[in-house]
Tab-separated table of C-alpha atoms in Angstrom:
chain	number	residue	atom	x	y	z
A	1	MET	CA	-70.100	-7.418	50.615
A	2	ARG	CA	-72.390	-10.375	49.976
A	3	LEU	CA	-75.592	-10.670	51.973
A	4	ASP	CA	-75.646	-14.488	51.944
A	5	PHE	CA	-74.000	-14.991	55.327
A	6	PHE	CA	-74.394	-18.791	55.414
A	7	PRO	CA	-73.493	-20.053	51.915
A	8	SER	CA	-72.490	-23.527	53.174
A	9	LYS	CA	-74.497	-25.490	55.735
A	10	ARG	CA	-71.635	-27.881	56.432
A	11	LEU	CA	-69.156	-25.053	56.991
A	12	THR	CA	-71.635	-23.207	59.207
A	13	VAL	CA	-72.154	-26.253	61.420
A	14	TYR	CA	-68.412	-26.917	61.530
A	15	LEU	CA	-67.522	-23.393	62.673
A	16	ALA	CA	-70.464	-23.080	65.080
A	17	LYS	CA	-69.706	-26.421	66.722
A	18	MET	CA	-66.002	-25.601	67.071
A	19	PHE	CA	-66.826	-22.236	68.603
A	20	ALA	CA	-69.491	-23.576	70.996
A	21	VAL	CA	-67.206	-26.330	72.312
A	22	ARG	CA	-64.477	-23.812	73.063
A	23	ILE	CA	-66.899	-21.417	74.765
A	24	PHE	CA	-68.079	-24.006	77.245
A	25	ALA	CA	-64.587	-25.452	77.715
A	26	VAL	CA	-63.147	-22.036	78.585
A	27	LEU	CA	-66.146	-21.238	80.784
A	28	ALA	CA	-65.822	-24.521	82.689
A	29	MET	CA	-62.119	-23.874	83.262
A	30	LEU	CA	-62.674	-20.315	84.489
A	31	VAL	CA	-65.570	-21.232	86.781
A	32	LEU	CA	-63.720	-24.228	88.230
A	33	VAL	CA	-60.573	-22.245	89.047
A	34	LEU	CA	-62.409	-19.186	90.356
A	35	GLN	CA	-64.816	-21.255	92.448
A	36	MET	CA	-61.927	-23.103	94.083
A	37	LEU	CA	-60.176	-19.830	94.935
A	38	ASP	CA	-63.410	-18.288	96.207
A	39	LEU	CA	-64.212	-21.332	98.337
A	40	LEU	CA	-60.746	-21.259	99.890
A	41	GLY	CA	-61.392	-17.728	101.110
A	42	THR	CA	-64.971	-18.320	102.254
A	43	SER	CA	-64.993	-21.845	103.685
A	44	GLY	CA	-63.667	-20.660	107.066
A	45	ASP	CA	-66.593	-18.257	107.541
A	46	ILE	CA	-69.116	-20.904	106.452
A	47	LEU	CA	-67.771	-23.580	108.787
A	48	ALA	CA	-67.551	-21.081	111.654
A	49	ALA	CA	-71.351	-20.932	111.852
A	50	PRO	CA	-72.758	-23.462	114.368
A	51	GLY	CA	-73.981	-26.655	112.748
A	52	ASN	CA	-72.433	-26.024	109.347
A	53	GLY	CA	-70.432	-28.737	107.622
A	54	GLN	CA	-69.661	-30.185	104.222
A	55	GLY	CA	-73.284	-29.888	103.090
A	56	GLU	CA	-73.239	-26.119	103.609
A	57	LEU	CA	-70.045	-25.853	101.554
A	58	TRP	CA	-71.807	-27.566	98.646
A	59	THR	CA	-74.795	-25.267	99.171
A	60	TYR	CA	-72.491	-22.274	98.851
A	61	VAL	CA	-71.007	-23.711	95.648
A	62	THR	CA	-74.450	-24.207	94.094
A	63	LEU	CA	-75.352	-20.585	94.897
A	64	ARG	CA	-72.025	-19.080	93.815
A	65	VAL	CA	-71.523	-20.956	90.534
A	66	PRO	CA	-74.483	-19.263	88.762
A	67	GLN	CA	-72.995	-15.868	89.634
A	68	LEU	CA	-69.607	-16.876	88.237
A	69	ILE	CA	-71.182	-18.227	85.060
A	70	ALA	CA	-73.156	-15.020	84.498
A	71	ARG	CA	-70.133	-12.805	85.098
A	72	PHE	CA	-67.537	-14.684	83.094
A	73	LEU	CA	-69.588	-16.014	80.178
A	74	PRO	CA	-68.790	-12.941	77.998
A	75	TYR	CA	-65.085	-13.360	78.818
A	76	SER	CA	-65.367	-17.007	77.814
A	77	VAL	CA	-66.890	-16.034	74.474
A	78	LEU	CA	-64.052	-13.572	73.912
A	79	LEU	CA	-61.323	-16.102	74.723
A	80	ALA	CA	-63.089	-18.788	72.686
A	81	THR	CA	-63.218	-16.370	69.746
A	82	ILE	CA	-59.472	-15.747	69.936
A	83	ILE	CA	-58.688	-19.470	70.266
A	84	THR	CA	-61.025	-20.505	67.440
A	85	LEU	CA	-59.946	-17.852	64.939
A	86	ALA	CA	-56.247	-18.164	65.758
A	87	THR	CA	-56.479	-21.943	65.256
A	88	LEU	CA	-58.248	-21.518	61.927
A	89	ASN	CA	-55.643	-18.989	60.850
A	90	GLN	CA	-52.737	-21.159	61.994
A	91	ASN	CA	-54.071	-24.108	60.004
A	92	SER	CA	-54.638	-21.929	56.907
A	93	GLU	CA	-58.368	-22.686	57.030
A	94	VAL	CA	-59.184	-18.979	56.825
A	95	ILE	CA	-57.114	-18.724	53.637
A	96	ALA	CA	-58.978	-21.708	52.195
A	97	MET	CA	-62.346	-20.136	52.998
A	98	LYS	CA	-61.358	-16.797	51.470
A	99	ALA	CA	-60.006	-18.603	48.411
A	100	ALA	CA	-63.420	-20.248	48.060
A	101	GLY	CA	-64.969	-16.785	47.807
A	102	LEU	CA	-66.140	-16.226	51.403
A	103	SER	CA	-65.930	-12.721	52.806
A	104	ALA	CA	-64.811	-11.878	56.338
A	105	HIS	CA	-68.456	-11.372	57.347
A	106	GLN	CA	-69.414	-14.802	56.002
A	107	ILE	CA	-66.568	-16.429	57.935
A	108	LEU	CA	-67.679	-14.741	61.146
A	109	ALA	CA	-71.416	-15.263	60.629
A	110	PRO	CA	-71.569	-18.760	62.245
A	111	LEU	CA	-69.652	-17.436	65.260
A	112	VAL	CA	-71.944	-14.429	65.596
A	113	ALA	CA	-75.023	-16.670	65.316
A	114	THR	CA	-73.632	-18.935	68.042
A	115	ALA	CA	-72.852	-15.912	70.225
A	116	ALA	CA	-76.425	-14.667	69.708
A	117	ILE	CA	-77.799	-17.988	70.982
A	118	VAL	CA	-75.422	-17.778	73.950
A	119	SER	CA	-76.639	-14.208	74.658
A	120	VAL	CA	-80.288	-15.272	74.705
A	121	GLY	CA	-79.463	-18.258	76.898
A	122	SER	CA	-77.448	-16.001	79.215
A	123	PHE	CA	-80.372	-13.590	79.568
A	124	VAL	CA	-82.816	-16.389	80.428
A	125	PHE	CA	-80.288	-17.951	82.821
A	126	ASN	CA	-79.747	-14.629	84.574
A	127	GLU	CA	-83.471	-13.978	84.960
A	128	ARG	CA	-84.474	-17.467	86.097
A	129	VAL	CA	-81.451	-18.745	88.021
A	130	VAL	CA	-78.891	-16.058	88.866
A	131	THR	CA	-81.352	-13.621	90.469
A	132	ARG	CA	-82.716	-16.303	92.796
A	133	ALA	CA	-79.268	-17.608	93.684
A	134	THR	CA	-78.033	-14.065	94.359
A	135	ALA	CA	-80.998	-13.264	96.611
A	136	THR	CA	-80.534	-16.474	98.612
A	137	LEU	CA	-76.765	-16.071	98.886
A	138	SER	CA	-77.056	-12.429	99.967
A	139	ALA	CA	-79.527	-13.352	102.701
A	140	TRP	CA	-77.279	-16.213	103.809
A	141	GLU	CA	-74.212	-13.968	103.940
A	142	ASP	CA	-76.104	-11.336	105.939
A	143	ALA	CA	-77.102	-14.096	108.381
A	144	GLU	CA	-73.377	-14.964	108.694
A	145	TYR	CA	-74.074	-18.327	107.027
A	146	GLY	CA	-76.554	-19.302	109.694
A	147	ALA	CA	-80.148	-20.389	109.237
A	148	ILE	CA	-82.058	-18.408	106.607
A	149	PRO	CA	-85.659	-17.608	107.540
A	150	ALA	CA	-88.057	-19.289	105.149
A	151	GLY	CA	-90.496	-16.964	103.437
A	152	GLU	CA	-91.924	-15.659	100.236
A	153	LYS	CA	-89.266	-12.978	99.898
A	154	THR	CA	-86.338	-12.060	102.113
A	155	ARG	CA	-84.605	-8.691	102.470
A	156	SER	CA	-81.545	-8.277	104.642
A	157	ASN	CA	-80.022	-5.516	106.775
A	158	ILE	CA	-83.122	-3.356	107.268
A	159	TYR	CA	-82.387	0.127	108.645
A	160	LEU	CA	-85.084	2.837	108.741
A	161	ALA	CA	-85.510	6.075	110.674
A	162	GLU	CA	-88.803	7.366	112.084
A	163	GLY	CA	-88.272	10.828	113.421
A	164	ASP	CA	-85.555	10.515	116.079
A	165	ALA	CA	-86.045	6.745	116.432
A	166	ILE	CA	-84.411	3.993	114.387
A	167	LEU	CA	-85.735	0.555	113.423
A	168	ALA	CA	-83.149	-2.070	112.484
A	169	ALA	CA	-83.679	-5.729	111.572
A	170	ARG	CA	-81.438	-8.522	110.376
A	171	SER	CA	-83.998	-9.539	107.736
A	172	ALA	CA	-87.567	-9.015	106.564
A	173	VAL	CA	-89.548	-12.036	105.362
A	174	GLY	CA	-92.658	-11.871	103.185
A	175	THR	CA	-94.559	-8.981	101.649
A	176	GLY	CA	-97.459	-6.706	102.562
A	177	ASN	CA	-99.167	-6.957	105.933
A	178	SER	CA	-97.882	-10.521	106.365
A	179	MET	CA	-94.268	-9.314	106.476
A	180	GLN	CA	-92.229	-10.353	109.516
A	181	LEU	CA	-89.007	-8.870	110.837
A	182	ILE	CA	-86.234	-11.107	112.202
A	183	GLY	CA	-83.599	-9.936	114.678
A	184	VAL	CA	-85.267	-6.600	115.465
A	185	THR	CA	-83.757	-3.668	117.360
A	186	TRP	CA	-85.640	-0.445	118.095
A	187	TYR	CA	-83.600	2.596	119.199
A	188	ARG	CA	-85.370	5.516	120.835
A	189	ARG	CA	-83.474	8.814	120.988
A	190	ASP	CA	-84.139	12.068	122.830
A	191	PRO	CA	-84.408	15.478	121.082
A	192	GLN	CA	-80.621	15.821	121.372
A	193	LEU	CA	-80.332	12.534	119.402
A	194	MET	CA	-78.832	10.771	122.400
A	195	LEU	CA	-79.880	7.149	122.854
A	196	SER	CA	-82.474	6.845	125.616
A	197	GLU	CA	-83.648	3.233	125.345
A	198	GLN	CA	-83.232	0.118	123.276
A	199	TRP	CA	-85.726	-2.657	122.495
A	200	ARG	CA	-84.608	-6.046	121.192
A	201	ALA	CA	-86.708	-8.953	119.940
A	202	ASP	CA	-86.141	-12.049	117.851
A	203	ARG	CA	-89.255	-11.419	115.770
A	204	ALA	CA	-91.791	-8.697	114.986
A	205	THR	CA	-95.058	-8.749	113.022
A	206	TYR	CA	-96.917	-5.869	111.428
A	207	ALA	CA	-99.588	-4.516	113.821
A	208	ASN	CA	-101.073	-1.965	111.353
A	209	PRO	CA	-99.879	0.490	112.478
A	210	GLY	CA	-96.521	-0.308	114.018
A	211	TRP	CA	-94.579	-3.493	114.598
A	212	ARG	CA	-95.426	-5.876	117.422
A	213	LEU	CA	-92.282	-7.175	119.100
A	214	GLU	CA	-92.538	-10.723	120.474
A	215	ASN	CA	-91.061	-11.141	123.964
A	216	PRO	CA	-88.909	-8.012	123.673
A	217	VAL	CA	-86.189	-6.931	126.089
A	218	ARG	CA	-86.058	-3.196	126.942
A	219	PHE	CA	-82.861	-1.556	128.115
A	220	ASN	CA	-83.169	1.906	129.685
A	221	ILE	CA	-79.985	3.936	129.234
A	222	ALA	CA	-80.676	6.386	132.078
A	223	THR	CA	-81.328	3.729	134.727
A	224	ALA	CA	-79.163	0.976	133.154
A	225	LYS	CA	-81.998	-1.465	133.818
A	226	GLN	CA	-83.219	-4.277	131.613
A	227	GLU	CA	-86.863	-5.375	131.521
A	228	LYS	CA	-88.729	-8.128	129.669
A	229	TYR	CA	-92.193	-7.750	128.166
A	230	ALA	CA	-94.696	-10.112	126.559
A	231	SER	CA	-95.089	-7.776	123.571
A	232	ALA	CA	-94.735	-4.156	122.569
A	233	VAL	CA	-95.645	-2.060	119.516
A	234	VAL	CA	-93.023	0.289	118.078
A	235	ALA	CA	-92.335	2.222	114.853
A	236	GLU	CA	-95.969	3.073	114.121
A	237	GLY	CA	-94.938	5.289	111.213
A	238	ILE	CA	-93.058	2.572	109.319
A	239	THR	CA	-95.031	0.363	106.925
A	240	PRO	CA	-94.122	-2.848	105.065
A	241	ARG	CA	-94.122	-0.862	101.827
A	242	GLU	CA	-91.390	1.453	103.162
A	243	ILE	CA	-89.333	-1.564	104.159
A	244	ALA	CA	-89.866	-3.153	100.741
A	245	ILE	CA	-88.446	-0.125	98.922
A	246	SER	CA	-85.775	0.699	101.498
A	247	LYS	CA	-83.325	-1.682	99.876
A	248	VAL	CA	-83.655	-2.741	96.238
A	249	ASP	CA	-80.945	-5.098	94.973
A	250	ALA	CA	-81.086	-5.119	91.177
A	251	GLN	CA	-78.959	-8.268	91.010
A	252	SER	CA	-81.507	-10.191	93.082
A	253	GLU	CA	-84.602	-9.219	91.091
A	254	ASN	CA	-85.689	-10.123	87.582
A	255	LEU	CA	-86.906	-7.508	85.108
A	256	ILE	CA	-90.565	-7.749	86.152
A	257	ASP	CA	-89.843	-7.455	89.888
A	258	LEU	CA	-87.304	-4.703	89.290
A	259	THR	CA	-89.853	-2.745	87.236
A	260	GLU	CA	-92.312	-2.936	90.138
A	261	SER	CA	-89.585	-1.818	92.562
A	262	ILE	CA	-88.752	1.169	90.353
A	263	ASP	CA	-92.426	2.165	90.184
A	264	ALA	CA	-92.682	1.915	93.967
A	265	LEU	CA	-89.572	4.032	94.455
A	266	GLU	CA	-90.846	6.691	92.084
A	267	ALA	CA	-94.222	6.754	93.826
A	268	ALA	CA	-92.373	7.365	97.095
A	269	GLY	CA	-90.306	10.159	95.535
A	270	ARG	CA	-87.050	8.202	95.709
A	271	ARG	CA	-84.136	8.485	93.253
A	272	THR	CA	-84.200	5.743	90.593
A	273	GLN	CA	-81.282	6.742	88.352
A	274	GLU	CA	-79.016	3.907	89.477
A	275	ILE	CA	-81.743	1.251	89.443
A	276	ARG	CA	-82.871	2.242	85.943
A	277	GLY	CA	-79.304	1.884	84.701
A	278	GLU	CA	-79.184	-1.612	86.176
A	279	TRP	CA	-82.525	-2.391	84.520
A	280	TRP	CA	-81.187	-1.554	81.075
A	281	HIS	CA	-77.919	-3.355	81.794
A	282	LYS	CA	-79.824	-6.567	82.466
A	283	ILE	CA	-80.518	-6.544	78.707
A	284	SER	CA	-77.303	-5.060	77.336
A	285	GLY	CA	-75.071	-7.154	79.630
A	286	PRO	CA	-75.923	-10.587	78.171
A	287	LEU	CA	-75.769	-9.106	74.658
A	288	SER	CA	-72.087	-8.316	75.205
A	289	ALA	CA	-71.359	-11.903	74.140
A	290	LEU	CA	-72.650	-10.923	70.704
A	291	LEU	CA	-69.818	-8.407	70.318
A	292	MET	CA	-66.970	-10.771	71.109
A	293	PRO	CA	-66.651	-12.477	67.676
A	294	LEU	CA	-66.590	-9.030	66.074
A	295	LEU	CA	-63.938	-7.658	68.444
A	296	GLY	CA	-61.795	-10.807	68.246
A	297	ALA	CA	-62.054	-11.102	64.449
A	298	VAL	CA	-58.697	-9.408	63.982
A	299	ALA	CA	-57.064	-12.708	65.025
A	300	ALA	CA	-58.526	-14.502	61.998
A	301	PHE	CA	-57.010	-12.502	59.196
A	302	GLY	CA	-53.458	-11.938	58.084
A	303	LEU	CA	-50.891	-14.584	57.250
A	304	ALA	CA	-49.978	-16.783	60.198
A	305	ARG	CA	-46.433	-17.239	58.922
A	306	SER	CA	-45.878	-13.474	58.986
A	307	GLY	CA	-45.252	-13.772	62.709
A	308	GLN	CA	-48.057	-11.372	63.606
A	309	LEU	CA	-50.626	-13.951	64.668
A	310	PHE	CA	-49.760	-13.493	68.343
A	311	VAL	CA	-49.934	-9.711	67.998
A	312	ARG	CA	-53.330	-9.984	66.306
A	313	ALA	CA	-54.617	-12.299	69.033
A	314	VAL	CA	-53.459	-9.897	71.732
A	315	THR	CA	-55.066	-6.995	69.846
A	316	GLY	CA	-58.392	-8.822	69.692
A	317	MET	CA	-58.169	-9.656	73.375
A	318	ALA	CA	-57.331	-6.031	74.207
A	319	LEU	CA	-60.392	-4.802	72.293
A	320	GLY	CA	-62.600	-7.249	74.163
A	321	PHE	CA	-61.286	-6.337	77.592
A	322	ALA	CA	-61.443	-2.629	76.724
A	323	TYR	CA	-65.179	-3.069	76.160
A	324	PHE	CA	-65.659	-4.487	79.675
A	325	VAL	CA	-63.657	-1.620	81.191
A	326	VAL	CA	-65.649	1.026	79.320
A	327	ASP	CA	-68.933	-0.745	80.116
A	328	ASN	CA	-68.221	-0.786	83.863
A	329	ALA	CA	-67.062	2.828	83.767
A	330	ALA	CA	-70.215	3.923	81.921
A	331	ILE	CA	-72.471	2.207	84.461
A	332	ALA	CA	-70.551	3.820	87.330
A	333	ILE	CA	-70.819	7.274	85.735
A	334	GLY	CA	-74.496	6.690	85.047
A	335	ASN	CA	-75.058	5.822	88.715
A	336	PHE	CA	-73.644	9.228	89.651
A	337	GLY	CA	-75.986	10.948	87.197
A	338	GLY	CA	-73.351	11.719	84.562
A	339	TYR	CA	-75.194	9.744	81.857
A	340	PRO	CA	-78.870	8.938	81.372
A	341	PRO	CA	-79.542	5.294	82.360
A	342	PHE	CA	-80.256	4.168	78.782
A	343	LEU	CA	-77.074	5.765	77.458
A	344	ALA	CA	-74.944	4.354	80.291
A	345	ALA	CA	-76.117	0.815	79.511
A	346	TRP	CA	-76.084	0.914	75.714
A	347	ALA	CA	-73.406	3.436	74.666
A	348	PRO	CA	-70.429	1.035	75.204
A	349	PHE	CA	-72.229	-1.715	73.266
A	350	LEU	CA	-72.965	0.526	70.289
A	351	LEU	CA	-69.510	2.134	70.374
A	352	PHE	CA	-67.602	-1.150	70.308
A	353	ALA	CA	-69.974	-2.629	67.723
A	354	LEU	CA	-68.962	0.273	65.490
A	355	ILE	CA	-65.272	-0.188	66.331
A	356	GLY	CA	-65.416	-3.918	65.643
A	357	GLU	CA	-67.203	-3.453	62.323
A	358	THR	CA	-64.720	-0.763	61.272
A	359	VAL	CA	-61.739	-3.023	62.093
A	360	LEU	CA	-63.374	-5.895	60.206
A	361	LEU	CA	-64.018	-3.771	57.099
A	362	LYS	CA	-60.440	-2.496	57.125
A	363	THR	CA	-59.195	-6.066	57.493
A	364	GLU	CA	-61.373	-7.242	54.608
A	365	GLU	CA	-60.089	-4.458	52.377
């Protein structure tokens, strides 16, 4: 096997350009179709919120498209690999390149280099765009597509217990002592865990200790009476730090923020197995695009007129989709503690890299 993977600049540019065009064409087609189907199922809920209209539909599209791009970019690279290599094989261009002395690795090298650039771009896109869009969309969905409270950082669906009492909030805005709770409900229970009273308020601020409810309404279960107050302090044992680590969404945080969340969870004695697996998968996930040319390479070799081109294309596609199935299964098993987080994130990548290289070597022989 020769180590000069790019013997011809013109051929390298030709193959890389062909591959890149097909990647983005397939990605655009997938995102367009999937976004239309998703919008058909979601538009009713968006428009049901008071004051929402066409502008909110476009807002949803701008928040959902980055998620679709991040999820289906590896599939696009796989399909683009099959299309590119099958076309080259059909037109006997692979035979011409092999007749010129190029090995299978040299033919695939421009595609792998392009996939590597796509992987790096996917990682940066996920960290800078997808995490922010996911956080905003999650908060918007939890608010039933109503107004999203503006703040430094928003967490949704807060639910914490303090002894027999329960603090619930629709969202938490900000960090540290400046954190505010929106849509707050405080449930007080008796020693038999029966509900004794309920406090409701639109907003609460941290009183250090406790949370100061603004204009709360108290409902007494025993007397069935409702009373209004100017303010009240509840949940004195719950701090902003506990709220911050009560719900960590790995898809809404970049690597730096997620690292801080993991450290905070460990300091509080919480389980971090699942979050650590997601941390590693933020790196291995975008790199999956790098595997696709290797797994789809089987479509490039073999005589097209032998009638097996379709079978080879299907085989390459099956290898690619098998990787995604195994990758999702490994992450799920890792979340249950069956695998260490590092192994759950990287084992499928290394396994299918070995399978792809083995298939390629057998094909070259």
